[in-house]
Tab-separated table of C-alpha atoms in Angstrom:
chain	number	residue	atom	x	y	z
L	1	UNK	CA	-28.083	31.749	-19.073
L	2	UNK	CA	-30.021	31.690	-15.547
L	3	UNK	CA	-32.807	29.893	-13.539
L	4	UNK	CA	-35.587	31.975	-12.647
L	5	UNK	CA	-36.120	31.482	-8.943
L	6	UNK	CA	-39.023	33.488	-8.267
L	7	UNK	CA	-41.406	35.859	-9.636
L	8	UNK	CA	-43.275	38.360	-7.671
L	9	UNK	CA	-46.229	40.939	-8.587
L	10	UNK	CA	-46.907	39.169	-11.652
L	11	UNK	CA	-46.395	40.735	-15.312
L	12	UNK	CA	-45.720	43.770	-13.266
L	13	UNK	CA	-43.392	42.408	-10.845
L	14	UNK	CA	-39.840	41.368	-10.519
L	15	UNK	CA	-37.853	37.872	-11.631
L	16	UNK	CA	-35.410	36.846	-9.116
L	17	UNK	CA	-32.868	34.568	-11.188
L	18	UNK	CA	-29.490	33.259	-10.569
L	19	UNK	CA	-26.563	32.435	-13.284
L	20	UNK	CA	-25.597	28.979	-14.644
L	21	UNK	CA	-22.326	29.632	-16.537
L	22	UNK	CA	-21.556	32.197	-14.208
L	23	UNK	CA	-21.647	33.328	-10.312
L	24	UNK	CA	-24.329	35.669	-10.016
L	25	UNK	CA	-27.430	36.595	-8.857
L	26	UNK	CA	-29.915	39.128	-10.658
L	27	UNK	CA	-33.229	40.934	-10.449
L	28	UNK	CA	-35.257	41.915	-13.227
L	29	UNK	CA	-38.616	44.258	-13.336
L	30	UNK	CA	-38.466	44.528	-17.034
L	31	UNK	CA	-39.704	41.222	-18.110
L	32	UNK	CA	-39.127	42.519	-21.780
L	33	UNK	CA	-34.955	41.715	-21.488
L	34	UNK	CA	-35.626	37.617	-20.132
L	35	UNK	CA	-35.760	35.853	-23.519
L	36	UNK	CA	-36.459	31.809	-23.194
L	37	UNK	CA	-33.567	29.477	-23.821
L	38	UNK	CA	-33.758	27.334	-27.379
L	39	UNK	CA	-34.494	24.097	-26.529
L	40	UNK	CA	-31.365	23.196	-28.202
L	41	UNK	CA	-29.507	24.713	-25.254
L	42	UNK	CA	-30.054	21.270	-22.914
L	43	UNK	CA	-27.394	19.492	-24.866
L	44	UNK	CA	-24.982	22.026	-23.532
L	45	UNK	CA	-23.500	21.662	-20.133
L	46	UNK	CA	-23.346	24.582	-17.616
L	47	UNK	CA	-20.417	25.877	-17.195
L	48	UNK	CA	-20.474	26.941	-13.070
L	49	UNK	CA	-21.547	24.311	-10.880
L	50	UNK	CA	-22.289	24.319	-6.660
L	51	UNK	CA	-19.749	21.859	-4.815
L	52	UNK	CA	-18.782	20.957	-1.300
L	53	UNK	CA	-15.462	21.720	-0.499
L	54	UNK	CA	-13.373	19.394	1.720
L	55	UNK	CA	-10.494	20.782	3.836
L	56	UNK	CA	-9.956	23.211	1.191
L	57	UNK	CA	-8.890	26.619	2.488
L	58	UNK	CA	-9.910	29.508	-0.175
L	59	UNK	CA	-10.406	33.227	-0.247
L	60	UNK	CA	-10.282	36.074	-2.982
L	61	UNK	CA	-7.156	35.416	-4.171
L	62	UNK	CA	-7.829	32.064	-5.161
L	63	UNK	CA	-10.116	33.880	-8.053
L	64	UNK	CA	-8.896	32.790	-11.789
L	65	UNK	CA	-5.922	30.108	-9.985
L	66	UNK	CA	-5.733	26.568	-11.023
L	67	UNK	CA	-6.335	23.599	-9.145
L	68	UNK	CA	-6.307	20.145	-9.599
L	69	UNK	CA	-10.063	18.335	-8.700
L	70	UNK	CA	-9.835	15.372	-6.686
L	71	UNK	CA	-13.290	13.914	-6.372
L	72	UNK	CA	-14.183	12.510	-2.661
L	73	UNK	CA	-18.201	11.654	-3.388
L	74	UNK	CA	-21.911	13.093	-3.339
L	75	UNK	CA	-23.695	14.301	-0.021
L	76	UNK	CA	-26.849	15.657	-0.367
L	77	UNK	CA	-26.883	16.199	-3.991
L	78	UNK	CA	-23.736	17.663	-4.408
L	79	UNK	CA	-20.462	16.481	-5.457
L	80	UNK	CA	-17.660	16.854	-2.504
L	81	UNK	CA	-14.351	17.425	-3.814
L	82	UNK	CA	-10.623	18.862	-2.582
L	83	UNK	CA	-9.281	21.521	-4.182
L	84	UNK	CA	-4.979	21.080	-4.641
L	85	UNK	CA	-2.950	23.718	-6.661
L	86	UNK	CA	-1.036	22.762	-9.469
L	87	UNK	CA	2.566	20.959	-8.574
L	88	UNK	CA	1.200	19.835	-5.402
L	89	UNK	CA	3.304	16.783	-4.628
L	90	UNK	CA	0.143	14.918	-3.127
L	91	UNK	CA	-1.707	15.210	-6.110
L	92	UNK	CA	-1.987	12.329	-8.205
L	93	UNK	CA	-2.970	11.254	-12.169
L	94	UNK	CA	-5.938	10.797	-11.496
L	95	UNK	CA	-6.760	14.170	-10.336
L	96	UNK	CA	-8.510	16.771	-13.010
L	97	UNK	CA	-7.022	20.113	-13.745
L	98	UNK	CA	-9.621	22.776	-13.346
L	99	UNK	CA	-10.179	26.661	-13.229
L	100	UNK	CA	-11.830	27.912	-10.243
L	101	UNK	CA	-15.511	28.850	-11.729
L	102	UNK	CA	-14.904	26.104	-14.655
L	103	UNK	CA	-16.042	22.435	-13.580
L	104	UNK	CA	-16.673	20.839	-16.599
L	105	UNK	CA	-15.739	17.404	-15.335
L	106	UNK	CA	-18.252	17.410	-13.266
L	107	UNK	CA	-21.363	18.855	-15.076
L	108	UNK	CA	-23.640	15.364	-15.294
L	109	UNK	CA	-26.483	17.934	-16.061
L	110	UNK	CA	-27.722	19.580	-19.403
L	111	UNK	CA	-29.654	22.817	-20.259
L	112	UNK	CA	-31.913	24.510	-22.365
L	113	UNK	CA	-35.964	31.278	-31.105
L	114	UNK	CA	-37.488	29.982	-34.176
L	115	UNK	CA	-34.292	29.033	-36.130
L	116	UNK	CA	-35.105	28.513	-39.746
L	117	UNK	CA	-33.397	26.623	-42.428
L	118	UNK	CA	-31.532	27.888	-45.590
L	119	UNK	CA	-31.591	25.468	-48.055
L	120	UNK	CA	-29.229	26.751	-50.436
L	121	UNK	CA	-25.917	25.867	-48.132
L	122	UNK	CA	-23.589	23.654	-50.289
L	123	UNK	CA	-21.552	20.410	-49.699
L	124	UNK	CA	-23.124	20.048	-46.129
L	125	UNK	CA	-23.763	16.231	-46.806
L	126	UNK	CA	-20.017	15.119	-47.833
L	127	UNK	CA	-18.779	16.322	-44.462
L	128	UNK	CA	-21.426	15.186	-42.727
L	129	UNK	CA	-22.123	12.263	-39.911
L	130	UNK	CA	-23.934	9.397	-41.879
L	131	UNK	CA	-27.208	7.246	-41.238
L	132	UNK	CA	-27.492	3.559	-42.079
L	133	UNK	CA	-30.160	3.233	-44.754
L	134	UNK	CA	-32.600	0.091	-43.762
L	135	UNK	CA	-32.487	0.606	-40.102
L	136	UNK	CA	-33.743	1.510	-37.107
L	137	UNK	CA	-31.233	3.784	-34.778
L	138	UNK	CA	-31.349	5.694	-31.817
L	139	UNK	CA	-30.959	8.997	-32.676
L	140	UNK	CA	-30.963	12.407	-30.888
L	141	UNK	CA	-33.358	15.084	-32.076
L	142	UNK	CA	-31.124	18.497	-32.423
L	143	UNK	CA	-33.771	21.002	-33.889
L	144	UNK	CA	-37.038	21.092	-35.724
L	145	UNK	CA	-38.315	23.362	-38.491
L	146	UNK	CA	-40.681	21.439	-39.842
L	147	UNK	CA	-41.670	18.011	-40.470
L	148	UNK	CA	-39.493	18.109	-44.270
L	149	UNK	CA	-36.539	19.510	-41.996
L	150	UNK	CA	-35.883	17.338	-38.662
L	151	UNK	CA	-32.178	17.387	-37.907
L	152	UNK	CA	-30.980	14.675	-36.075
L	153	UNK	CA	-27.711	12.899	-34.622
L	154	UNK	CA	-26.857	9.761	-34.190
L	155	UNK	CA	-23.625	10.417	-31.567
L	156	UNK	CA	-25.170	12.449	-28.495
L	157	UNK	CA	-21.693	11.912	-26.529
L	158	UNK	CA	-19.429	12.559	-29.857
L	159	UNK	CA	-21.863	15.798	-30.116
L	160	UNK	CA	-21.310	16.664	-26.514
L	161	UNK	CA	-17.466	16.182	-26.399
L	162	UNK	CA	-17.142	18.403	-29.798
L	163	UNK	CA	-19.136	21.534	-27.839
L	164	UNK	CA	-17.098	21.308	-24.544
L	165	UNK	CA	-13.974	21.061	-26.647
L	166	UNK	CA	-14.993	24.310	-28.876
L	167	UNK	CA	-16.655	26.238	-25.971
L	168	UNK	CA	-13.228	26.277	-24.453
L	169	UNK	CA	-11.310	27.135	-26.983
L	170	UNK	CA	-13.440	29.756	-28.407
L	171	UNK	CA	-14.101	31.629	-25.513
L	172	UNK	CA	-10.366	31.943	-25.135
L	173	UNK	CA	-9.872	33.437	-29.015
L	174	UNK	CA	-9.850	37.712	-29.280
L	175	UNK	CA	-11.854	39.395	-31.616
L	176	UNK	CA	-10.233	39.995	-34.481
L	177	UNK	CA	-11.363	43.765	-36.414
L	178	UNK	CA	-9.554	42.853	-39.397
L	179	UNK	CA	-10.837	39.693	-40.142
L	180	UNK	CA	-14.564	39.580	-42.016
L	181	UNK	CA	-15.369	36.194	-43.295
L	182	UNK	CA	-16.345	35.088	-46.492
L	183	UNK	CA	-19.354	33.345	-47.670
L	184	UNK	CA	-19.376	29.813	-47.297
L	185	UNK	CA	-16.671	29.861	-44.767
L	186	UNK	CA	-16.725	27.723	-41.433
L	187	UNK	CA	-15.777	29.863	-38.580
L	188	UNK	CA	-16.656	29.921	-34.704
L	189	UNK	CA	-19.827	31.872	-33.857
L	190	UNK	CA	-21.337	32.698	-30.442
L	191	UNK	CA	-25.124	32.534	-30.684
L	192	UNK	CA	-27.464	35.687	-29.560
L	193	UNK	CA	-30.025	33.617	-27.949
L	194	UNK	CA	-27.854	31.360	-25.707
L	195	UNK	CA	-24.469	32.613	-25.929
L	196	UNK	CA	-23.248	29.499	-26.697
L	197	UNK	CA	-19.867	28.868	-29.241
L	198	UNK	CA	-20.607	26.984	-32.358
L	199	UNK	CA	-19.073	25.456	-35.564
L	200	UNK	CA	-20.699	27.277	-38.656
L	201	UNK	CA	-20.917	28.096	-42.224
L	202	UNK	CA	-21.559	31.593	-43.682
L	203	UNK	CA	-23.922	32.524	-45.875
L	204	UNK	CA	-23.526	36.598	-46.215
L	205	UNK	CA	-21.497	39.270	-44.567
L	206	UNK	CA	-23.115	42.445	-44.888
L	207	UNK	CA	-22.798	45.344	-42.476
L	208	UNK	CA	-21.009	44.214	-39.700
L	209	UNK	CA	-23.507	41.470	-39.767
L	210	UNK	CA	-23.099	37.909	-40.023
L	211	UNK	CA	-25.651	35.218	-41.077
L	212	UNK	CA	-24.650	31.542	-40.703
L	213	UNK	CA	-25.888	27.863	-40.816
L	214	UNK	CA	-25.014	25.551	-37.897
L	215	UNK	CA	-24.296	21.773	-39.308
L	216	UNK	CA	-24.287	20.353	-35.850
L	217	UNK	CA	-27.027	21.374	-34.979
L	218	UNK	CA	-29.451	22.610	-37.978
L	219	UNK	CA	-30.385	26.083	-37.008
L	220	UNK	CA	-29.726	29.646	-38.858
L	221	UNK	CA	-29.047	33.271	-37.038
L	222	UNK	CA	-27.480	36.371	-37.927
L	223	UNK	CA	-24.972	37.824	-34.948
L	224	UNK	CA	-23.119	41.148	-35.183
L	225	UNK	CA	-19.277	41.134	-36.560
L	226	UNK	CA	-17.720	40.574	-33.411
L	227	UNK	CA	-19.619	37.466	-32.175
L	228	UNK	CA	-17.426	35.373	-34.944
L	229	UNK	CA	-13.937	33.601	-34.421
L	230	UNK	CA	-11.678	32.721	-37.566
L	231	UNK	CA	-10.737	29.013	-36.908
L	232	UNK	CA	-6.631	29.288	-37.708
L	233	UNK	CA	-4.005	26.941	-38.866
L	234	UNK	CA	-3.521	25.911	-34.982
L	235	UNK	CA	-7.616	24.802	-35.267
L	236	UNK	CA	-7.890	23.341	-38.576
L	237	UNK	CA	-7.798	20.207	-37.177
L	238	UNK	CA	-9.539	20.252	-34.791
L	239	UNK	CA	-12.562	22.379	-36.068
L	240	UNK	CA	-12.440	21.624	-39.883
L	241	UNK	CA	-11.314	18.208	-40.204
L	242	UNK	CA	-14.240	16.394	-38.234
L	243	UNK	CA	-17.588	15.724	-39.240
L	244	UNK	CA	-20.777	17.930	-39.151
L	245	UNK	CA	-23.220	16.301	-36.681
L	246	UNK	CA	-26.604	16.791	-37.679
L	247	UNK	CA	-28.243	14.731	-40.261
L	248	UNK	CA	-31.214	16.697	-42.003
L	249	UNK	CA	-34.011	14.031	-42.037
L	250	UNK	CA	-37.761	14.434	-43.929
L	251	UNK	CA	-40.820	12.537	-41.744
L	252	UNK	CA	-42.073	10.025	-44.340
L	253	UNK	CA	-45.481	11.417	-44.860
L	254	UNK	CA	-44.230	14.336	-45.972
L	255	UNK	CA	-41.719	12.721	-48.234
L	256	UNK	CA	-40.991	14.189	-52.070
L	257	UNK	CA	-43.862	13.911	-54.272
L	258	UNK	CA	-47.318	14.333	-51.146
L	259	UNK	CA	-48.597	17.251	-50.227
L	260	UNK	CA	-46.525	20.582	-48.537
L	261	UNK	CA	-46.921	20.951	-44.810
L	262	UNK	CA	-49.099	23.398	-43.375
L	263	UNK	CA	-48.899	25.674	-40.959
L	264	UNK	CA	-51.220	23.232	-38.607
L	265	UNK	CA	-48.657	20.828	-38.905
L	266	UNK	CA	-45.723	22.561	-38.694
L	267	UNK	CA	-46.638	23.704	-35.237
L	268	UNK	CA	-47.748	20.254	-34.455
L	269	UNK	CA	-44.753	18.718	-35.094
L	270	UNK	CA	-42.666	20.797	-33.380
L	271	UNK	CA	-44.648	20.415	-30.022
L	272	UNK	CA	-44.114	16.383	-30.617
L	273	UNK	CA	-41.012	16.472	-31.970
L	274	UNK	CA	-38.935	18.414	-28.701
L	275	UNK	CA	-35.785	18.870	-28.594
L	276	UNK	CA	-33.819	16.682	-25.414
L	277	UNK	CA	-31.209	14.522	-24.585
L	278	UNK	CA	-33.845	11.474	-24.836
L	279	UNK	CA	-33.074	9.747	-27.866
L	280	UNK	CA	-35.886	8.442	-30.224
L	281	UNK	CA	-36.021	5.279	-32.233
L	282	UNK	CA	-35.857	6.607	-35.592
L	283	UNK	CA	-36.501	4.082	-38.707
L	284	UNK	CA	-34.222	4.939	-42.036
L	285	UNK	CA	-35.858	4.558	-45.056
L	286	UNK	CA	-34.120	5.980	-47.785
L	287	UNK	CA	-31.658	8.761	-48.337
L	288	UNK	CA	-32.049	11.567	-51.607
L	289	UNK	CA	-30.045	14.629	-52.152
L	290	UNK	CA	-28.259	14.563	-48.574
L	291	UNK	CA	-32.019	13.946	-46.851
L	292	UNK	CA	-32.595	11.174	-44.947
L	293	UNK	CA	-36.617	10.067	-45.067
L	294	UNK	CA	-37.026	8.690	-41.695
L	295	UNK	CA	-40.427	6.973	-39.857
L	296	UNK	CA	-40.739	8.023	-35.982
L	297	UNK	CA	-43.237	5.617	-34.323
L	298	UNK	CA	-45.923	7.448	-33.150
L	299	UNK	CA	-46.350	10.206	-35.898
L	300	UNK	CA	-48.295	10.228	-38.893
L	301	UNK	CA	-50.112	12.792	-41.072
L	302	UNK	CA	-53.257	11.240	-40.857
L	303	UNK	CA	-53.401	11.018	-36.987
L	304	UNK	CA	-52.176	14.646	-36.717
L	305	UNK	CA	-54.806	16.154	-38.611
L	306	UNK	CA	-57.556	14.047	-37.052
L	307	UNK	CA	-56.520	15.644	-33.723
L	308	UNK	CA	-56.104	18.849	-35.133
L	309	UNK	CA	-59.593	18.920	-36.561
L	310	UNK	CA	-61.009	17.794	-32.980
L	311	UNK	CA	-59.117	20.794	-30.930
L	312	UNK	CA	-60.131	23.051	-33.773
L	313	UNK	CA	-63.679	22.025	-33.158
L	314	UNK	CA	-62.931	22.353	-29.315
L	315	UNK	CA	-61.541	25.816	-29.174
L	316	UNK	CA	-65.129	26.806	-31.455
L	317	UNK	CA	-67.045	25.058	-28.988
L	318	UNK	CA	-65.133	27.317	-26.184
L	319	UNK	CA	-65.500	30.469	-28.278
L	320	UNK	CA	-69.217	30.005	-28.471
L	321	UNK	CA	-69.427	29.457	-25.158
L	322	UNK	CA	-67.570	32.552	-24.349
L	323	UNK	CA	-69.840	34.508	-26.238
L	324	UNK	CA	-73.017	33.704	-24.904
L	325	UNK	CA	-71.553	33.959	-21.325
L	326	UNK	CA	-70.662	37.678	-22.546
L	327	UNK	CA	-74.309	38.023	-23.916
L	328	UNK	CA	-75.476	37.043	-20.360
L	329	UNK	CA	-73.591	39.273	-18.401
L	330	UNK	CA	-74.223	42.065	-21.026
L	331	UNK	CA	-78.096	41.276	-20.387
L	332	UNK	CA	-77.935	41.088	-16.768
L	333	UNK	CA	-76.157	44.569	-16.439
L	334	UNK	CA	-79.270	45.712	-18.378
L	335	UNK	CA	-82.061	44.410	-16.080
L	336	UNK	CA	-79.998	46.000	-13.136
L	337	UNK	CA	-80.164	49.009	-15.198
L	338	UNK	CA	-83.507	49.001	-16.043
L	339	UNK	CA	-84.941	48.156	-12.215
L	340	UNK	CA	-82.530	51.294	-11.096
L	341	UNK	CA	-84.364	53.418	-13.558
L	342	UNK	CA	-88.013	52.012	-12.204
L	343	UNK	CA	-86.928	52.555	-8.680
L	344	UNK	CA	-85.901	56.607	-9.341
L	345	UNK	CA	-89.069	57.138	-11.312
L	346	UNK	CA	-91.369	55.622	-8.275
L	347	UNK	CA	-89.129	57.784	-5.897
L	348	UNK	CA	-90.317	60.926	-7.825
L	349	UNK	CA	-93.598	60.249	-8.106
L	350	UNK	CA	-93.864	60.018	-4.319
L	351	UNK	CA	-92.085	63.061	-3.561
C-alpha cells in the first residue's frame, strides 16, 4: 500500500508515492500498475509509522532487532518515543515490545475492487456475530454489493483486534507446496488488491487457484495457490474458534417479496452506503435465513429513484447542450471556410 505524493505530466507523467506498511519510496510512469485501495482497507492499520526518536542511538545494525517502546508524548504530530533493547534493566512493564519497522501500538490511524457475493457458502450464520432483533445499534459498514447484500459489524474494536492479531501471525507462516485446501475450508488468505491477511472460507481449488469468501468482512476473490495459509492445530483456537464478524444485512425496501434492485440502484447505494470507520445507526427489523433486514435513516427506494430520475434528466439536458455547442462550432468552421473561398476567387479575378 502507498500514498501518492505527487503527480506530474498528467496521464502521461509520473506518480511519486511513498509506502505505508513498508519504508520506501517509489516512482511510477506506468499509471496502468497503481490499482486503488478497497475501501475496506481503512479498517486496517498501517503497519510502518514516522516517530521521533529520543536519545536513542541507532544505525544499520539495529535493522530486524527488538526493542522495547517507551512512549514520552506527541510534538508536532508525531509520537516521541525511546527505543530500549530487550533485557534492558531500565525498562519497565509498562514498556511495549516492538520490531524495528513494526509499530502497531501506536498506529491511531486507519487506511483504505468490486468484491461480489457467493451466496451458496454454508453454515456462515451459526458462527457468526449476532444482531439484536427490535433495535437500533451502531454498527460498522464492512462492504457493499448491493442494497439485498450490506455486510455489517457491530464490534469495530473486536474486528480491529482480530486483523492485527492474524496479520501477525500470518505473515510469519511459510508457504506450504503440499498443502491445497479443500472446499469449504477456513484458511488464511492474503488478498490481491490490498495485500492484507484474512480469515476465509473456500469455495473451489482449481489450478493453482483459489477462490474464497471472507466472513469478516463480506467480500469474494480468487488469489493464486501460494497466497493461502493452512490455519494448524497451534491456530485452531485462535482462528477457528471465534466468531465471523460480518453480519449480511438486506435494506428494507428491498426486503423478500418487492421488486429486484437495479443497476441504478445498485450503484446508488454503494456511493451512500461507503465503507469507514464511522459507524451508522442501523435499525433491526427482522432476521430470515441468516439475513438481517435492517432500516438506515436516510435511505429509501422511493427517494433514490426520484433523484436518479432528476440527474438522468440533467446529464440529457448536458448532452443536448453539448451537441448544439458542437453544431455551432461545426457551422462556424464553415463560414470561415466559405469567406476563405470568396476571398481567393476575388484575388483571381483581379489578377
Amino acid at each position: 500500500r502507498a500514498v501518492v505524493e505527487k503527480v506530474e505530466g498528467g496521464g502521461g507523467g509520473c506518480a511519486w508515492l511513498h509506502g505505508v506498511d513498508h519504508l520506501c519510496y517509489l516512482e511510477r510512469t506506468h499509471f496502468s500498475r497503481l490499482t486503488q485501495l478497497p475501501e475496506v482497507s481503512m479498517l486496517v492499520p498501517v503497519q510502518c509509522r514516522t516517530v521521533r526518536l529520543v536519545t536513542s542511538q541507532l544505525d544499520r545494525r539495529a535493522i530486524d532487532k527488538v526493542f522495547r517502546v517507551r512512549l514520552r508524548g506527541e510534538k508536532h504530530g508525531f509520537k516521541r518515543l525511546e527505543l530500549l533493547p530487550v533485557g534492558d534493566e531500565n525498562e519497565n512493564a509498562r514498556d511495549q515490545p516492538c520490531r524495528a519497522g513494526d509499530h502497531e501500538g501506536l498506529n491511531g490511524s486507519l487506511m483504505s475492487k468490486p468484491r461480489q457475493q457467493n451466496e451458496q457458502l454454508k453454515d456462515i450464520d451459526n458462527k457468526t456475530v449476532k444482531l439484536s432483533v427490535g433495535k437500533t445499534m451502531d454498527l460498522t459498514i464492512l462492504h457493499v454489493d448491493s442494497p439485498t447484500a450490506v455486510y455489517m459489524c457491530p464490534d469495530q474494536y473486536q474486528l480491529k483486534q482480530f486483523q492485527k492479531q492474524l496479520y501477525r501471525t500470518a505473515s510469519g507462516l511459510q508457504f506450504d507446496p503440499e498443502f491445497v485446501p479443500t472446499t469449504d475450508a477456513i484458511v488464511l488468505a492474503r488478498s490481491l488488491m490490498d495485500s492484507n491477511w484474512y480469515r476465509v472460507k473456500v469455495i473451489s481449488c482449481t489450478e493453482g487457484r483459489v477462490r474464497f469468501f471472507c466472513p469478516d468482512f463480506g467480500f469474494s476473490e480468487e488469489v493464486p495457490l501460494d497466497n493461502i495459509r493452512r490455519i494448524n492445530s497451534r491456530l485452531s483456537e485462535t482462528f477457528l474458534s471465534k466468531e465471523f464478524l460480518a453480519c449480511r444485512c438486506v435494506l428494507s425496501d428491498w426486503r423478500e417479496g418487492t421488486d429486484p434492485p437495479t443497476e441504478v440502484e445498485i450503484s446508488a447505494i454503494k456511493k451512500i452506503l461507503r465503507v469507514s470507520a464511522n459507524k451508522v445507526q442501523t435499525r433491526v427489523m427482522s432476521k430470515r435465513d441468516g439475513v438481517y433486514v435492517v432500516d438506515i435513516q436516510g435511505v429509501s427506494r422511493e427517494e433514490l429513484n426520484t433523484e436518479g430520475e432528476v440527474e438522468r434528466g440533467e446529464t440529457g439536458v448536458k448532452e443536448e447542450l453539448a451537441r448544439l455547442k458542437m453544431e455551432m462550432e461545426m457551422l462556424k468552421l464553415e463560414i470561415a471556410n466559405k469567406d476563405r473561398t470568396d476571398v481567393i476567387c476575388t484575388v483571381h479575378c483581379i489578377v
